[in-house]
Structure formats: C-alpha cells, structure tokens
Short mmCIF file of C-alpha atoms in Angstrom, two decimals:
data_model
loop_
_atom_site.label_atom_id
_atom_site.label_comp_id
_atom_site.label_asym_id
_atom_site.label_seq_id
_atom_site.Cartn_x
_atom_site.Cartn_y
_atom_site.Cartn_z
CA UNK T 535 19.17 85.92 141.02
CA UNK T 536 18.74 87.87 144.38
CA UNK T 537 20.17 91.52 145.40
CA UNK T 538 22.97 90.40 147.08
CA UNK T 539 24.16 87.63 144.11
CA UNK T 540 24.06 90.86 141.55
CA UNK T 541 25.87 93.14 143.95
CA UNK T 542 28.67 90.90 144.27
CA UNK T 543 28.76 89.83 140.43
CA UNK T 544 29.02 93.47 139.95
CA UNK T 545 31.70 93.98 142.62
CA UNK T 546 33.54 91.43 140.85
CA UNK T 547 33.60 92.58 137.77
CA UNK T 548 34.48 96.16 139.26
CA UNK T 549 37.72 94.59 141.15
CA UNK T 550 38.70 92.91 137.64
CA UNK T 551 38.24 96.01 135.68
CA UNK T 552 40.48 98.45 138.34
CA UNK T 553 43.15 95.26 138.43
CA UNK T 554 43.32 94.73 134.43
CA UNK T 555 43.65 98.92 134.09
CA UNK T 556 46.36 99.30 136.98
CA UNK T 557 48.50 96.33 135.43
CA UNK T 558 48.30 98.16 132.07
CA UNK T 559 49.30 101.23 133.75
CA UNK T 560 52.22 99.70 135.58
CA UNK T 561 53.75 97.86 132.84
CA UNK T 562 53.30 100.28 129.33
CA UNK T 563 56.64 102.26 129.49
CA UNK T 564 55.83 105.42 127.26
CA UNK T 565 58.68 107.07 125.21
CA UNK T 566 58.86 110.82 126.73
CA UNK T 567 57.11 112.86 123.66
CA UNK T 568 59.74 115.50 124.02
CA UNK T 569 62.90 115.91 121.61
CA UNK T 570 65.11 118.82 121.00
CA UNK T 571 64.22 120.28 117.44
CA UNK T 572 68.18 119.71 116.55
CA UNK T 573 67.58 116.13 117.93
CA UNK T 574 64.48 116.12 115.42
CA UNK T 575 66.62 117.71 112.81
CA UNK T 576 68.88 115.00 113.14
CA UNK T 577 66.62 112.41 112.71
CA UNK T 578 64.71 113.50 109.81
CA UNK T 579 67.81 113.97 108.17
CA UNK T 580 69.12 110.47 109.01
CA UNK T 581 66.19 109.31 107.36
CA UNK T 582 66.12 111.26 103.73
CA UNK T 583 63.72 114.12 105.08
CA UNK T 584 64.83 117.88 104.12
CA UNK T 585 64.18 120.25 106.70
CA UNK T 586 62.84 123.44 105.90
CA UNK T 587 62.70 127.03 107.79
CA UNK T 588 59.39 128.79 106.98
CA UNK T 589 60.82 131.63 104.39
CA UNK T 590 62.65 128.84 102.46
CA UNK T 591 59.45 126.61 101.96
CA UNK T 592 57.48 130.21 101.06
CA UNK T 593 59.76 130.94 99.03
CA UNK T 594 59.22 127.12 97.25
CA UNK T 595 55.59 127.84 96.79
CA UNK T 596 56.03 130.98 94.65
CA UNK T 597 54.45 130.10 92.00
CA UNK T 598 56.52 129.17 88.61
CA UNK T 599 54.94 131.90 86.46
CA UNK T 600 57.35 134.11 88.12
CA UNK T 601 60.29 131.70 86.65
CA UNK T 602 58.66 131.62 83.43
CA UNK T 603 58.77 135.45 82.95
CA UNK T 604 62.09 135.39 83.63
CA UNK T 605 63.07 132.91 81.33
CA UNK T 606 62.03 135.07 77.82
CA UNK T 607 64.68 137.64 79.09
CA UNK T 608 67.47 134.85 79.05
CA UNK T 609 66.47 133.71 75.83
CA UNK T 610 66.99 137.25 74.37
CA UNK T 611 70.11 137.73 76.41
CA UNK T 612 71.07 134.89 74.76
CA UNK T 613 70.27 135.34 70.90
CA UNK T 614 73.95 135.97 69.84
CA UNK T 615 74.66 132.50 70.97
CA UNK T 616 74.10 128.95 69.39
CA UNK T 617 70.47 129.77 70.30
CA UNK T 618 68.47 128.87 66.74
CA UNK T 619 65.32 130.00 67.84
CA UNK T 620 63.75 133.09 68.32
CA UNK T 621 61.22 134.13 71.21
CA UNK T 622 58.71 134.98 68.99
CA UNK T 623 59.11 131.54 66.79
CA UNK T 624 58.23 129.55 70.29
CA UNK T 625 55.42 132.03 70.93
CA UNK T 626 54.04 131.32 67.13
CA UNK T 627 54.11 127.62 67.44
CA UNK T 628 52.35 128.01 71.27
CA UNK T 629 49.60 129.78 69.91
CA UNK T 630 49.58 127.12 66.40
CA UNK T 631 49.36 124.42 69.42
CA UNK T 632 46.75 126.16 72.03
CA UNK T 633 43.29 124.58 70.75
CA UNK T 634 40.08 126.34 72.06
CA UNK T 635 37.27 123.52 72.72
CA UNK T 636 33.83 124.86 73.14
CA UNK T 637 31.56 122.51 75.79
CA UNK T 638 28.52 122.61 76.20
CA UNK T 639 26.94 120.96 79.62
CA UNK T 640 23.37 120.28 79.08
CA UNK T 641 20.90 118.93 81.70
CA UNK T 642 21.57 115.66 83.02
CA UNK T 643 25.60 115.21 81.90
CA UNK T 644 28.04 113.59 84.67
CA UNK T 645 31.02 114.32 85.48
CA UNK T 646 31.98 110.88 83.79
CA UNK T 647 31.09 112.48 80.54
CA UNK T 648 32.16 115.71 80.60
CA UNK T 649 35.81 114.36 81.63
CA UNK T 650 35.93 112.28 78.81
CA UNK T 651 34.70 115.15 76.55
CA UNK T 652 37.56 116.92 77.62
CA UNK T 653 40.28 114.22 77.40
CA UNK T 654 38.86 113.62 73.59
CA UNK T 655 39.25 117.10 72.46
CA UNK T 656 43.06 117.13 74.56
CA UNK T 657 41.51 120.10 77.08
CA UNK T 658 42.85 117.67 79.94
CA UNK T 659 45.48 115.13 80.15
CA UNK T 660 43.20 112.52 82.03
CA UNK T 661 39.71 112.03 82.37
CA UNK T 662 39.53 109.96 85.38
CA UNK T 663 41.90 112.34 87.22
CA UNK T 664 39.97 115.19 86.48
CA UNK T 665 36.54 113.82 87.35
CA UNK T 666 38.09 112.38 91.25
CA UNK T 667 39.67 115.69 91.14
CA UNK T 668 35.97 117.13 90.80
CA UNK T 669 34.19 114.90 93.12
CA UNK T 670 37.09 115.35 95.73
CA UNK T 671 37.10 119.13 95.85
CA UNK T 672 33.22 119.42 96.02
CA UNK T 673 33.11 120.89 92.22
CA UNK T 674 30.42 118.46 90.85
CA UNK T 675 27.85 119.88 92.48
CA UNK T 676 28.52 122.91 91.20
CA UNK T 677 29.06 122.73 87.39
CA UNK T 678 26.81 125.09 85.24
CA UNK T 679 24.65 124.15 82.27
CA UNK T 680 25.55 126.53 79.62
CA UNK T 681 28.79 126.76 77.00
CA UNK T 682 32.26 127.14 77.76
CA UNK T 683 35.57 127.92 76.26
CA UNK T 684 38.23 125.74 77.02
CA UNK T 685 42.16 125.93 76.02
CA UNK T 686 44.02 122.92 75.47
CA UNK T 687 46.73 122.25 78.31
CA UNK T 688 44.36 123.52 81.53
CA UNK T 689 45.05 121.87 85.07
CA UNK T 690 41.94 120.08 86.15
CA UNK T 691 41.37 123.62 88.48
CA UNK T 692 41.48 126.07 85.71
CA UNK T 693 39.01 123.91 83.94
CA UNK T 694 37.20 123.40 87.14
CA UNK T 695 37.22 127.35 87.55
CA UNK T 696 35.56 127.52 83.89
CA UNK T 697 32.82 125.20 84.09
CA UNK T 698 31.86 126.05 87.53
CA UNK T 699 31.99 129.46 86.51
CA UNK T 700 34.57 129.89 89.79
#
C-alpha cells in the first residue's frame, strides 16, 4: 500500500467517524436534568419514598440507648399498674442471661474460625455475617493474638472493637 492509498483509507475512516458521532448527536433527545425539589418531592412520594429534612433524619440516627434510658423511668412510673414485674427482676435475669466467653486467637486462626468460635459459645448471632462483616470493613487484618473477653449479645463491631483491640 502506497502514501496516498493510506491517506485516503484514513480520510475515510475520519469522514465515517465525524458522520456516525453527528447523527448520534442529532437524534439522542436528553431529558433536561433539572426538576424543582417539590417536583422531586412529588415523585418520590408517588413512588413509596419518605422525604426527609436534615434535622428529622439526625434526629433518626440518635442512637437508641437514649430510648432505652428512658424506658426504666416508664416502667417505674408505671409499677402501680398491671405491671408484674419489677425493674430490678428484668435487670437480674439480664445479668443471669449475659455470658462472658473468653477467646483466645493464637497464631495462624482465620477469621473462618474465630466466627464460628463465637457463634458456638452465642457471642454472635451469625458466623458468616460476622466474618464478611470483618473482611468488608478491613478488620481481618487487624485482629490481635492474645485473650479476650467477650459478652454474649455483641454486634459484629463491638466484637470487632474487642478483638482488634479498636
């Protein structure tokens, strides 16, 4: 092939190029991206969404140990009512419930194992939960070797915390 054959292969295939991307611009039709935020509103709405103003969804991620406090003080406000049981009767039979596991990670142990350790002695509710929940959040790589306390009834970042010594 000579010079002037690739020139005018490569003209060619220019010309086809700038004709293929001027017919795509010509014919796409693209929705205009902006919307009211009532017209929004309206639309999540329409479709089962809850809209939100930013101190109503801060006020959602309180966290529930404030509610929990609170709910001792209605149980005593309540103990001349049909109420059988006594704050400190539900406190005893927490404390009969809460079991204290003692791991110990030696050289070598996976996450694999230690999760099912855990879901054996009812420290976690599930073992393969807790070790993606490990692996996902970068905590595998830093577990200690050593002995740890554990209470029955932890979320998988409280134990996470104590074996990672976080």
């Amino acid at each position: 092939m000579n010079k002037q054959a690739a020139r005018s292969f490569s003209l060619g295939i220019l010309f086809t190029l700038l004709i293929a991307w001027s017919g795509t611009q010509l014919f796409t039709q693209e929705k205009s991206a902006s919307i009211s935020t009532s017209a929004a509103k309206d639309i999540l709405d329409a479709q089962g969404y809850v809209v939100l103003t930013q101190t109503e969804y801060e006020q959602l991620k309180t966290p529930p140990a404030v509610e929990q406090q609170q709910s001792p003080a209605n149980k005593s406000s309540n103990a001349g009512t049909s109420d059988t049981e006594s704050p400190t009767g539900t406190e005893k039979e927490d404390k009969e419930t809460e079991k204290i596991y003692r791991l110990r990670i030696s050289s070598g142990m996976s996450p694999v194992e230690i999760a099912e350790i855990l879901e054996s002695e009812q420290i976690i509710k599930d073992a393969e939960e807790f070790e993606r929940f490990l692996i996902d959040h970068d905590y595998h790589t830093m577990v200690q070797l050593g002995t740890f306390e554990l209470k029955s009834g932890l979320t998988n970042k409280e134990a996470a915390d104590i074996i990672t010594k976080n």
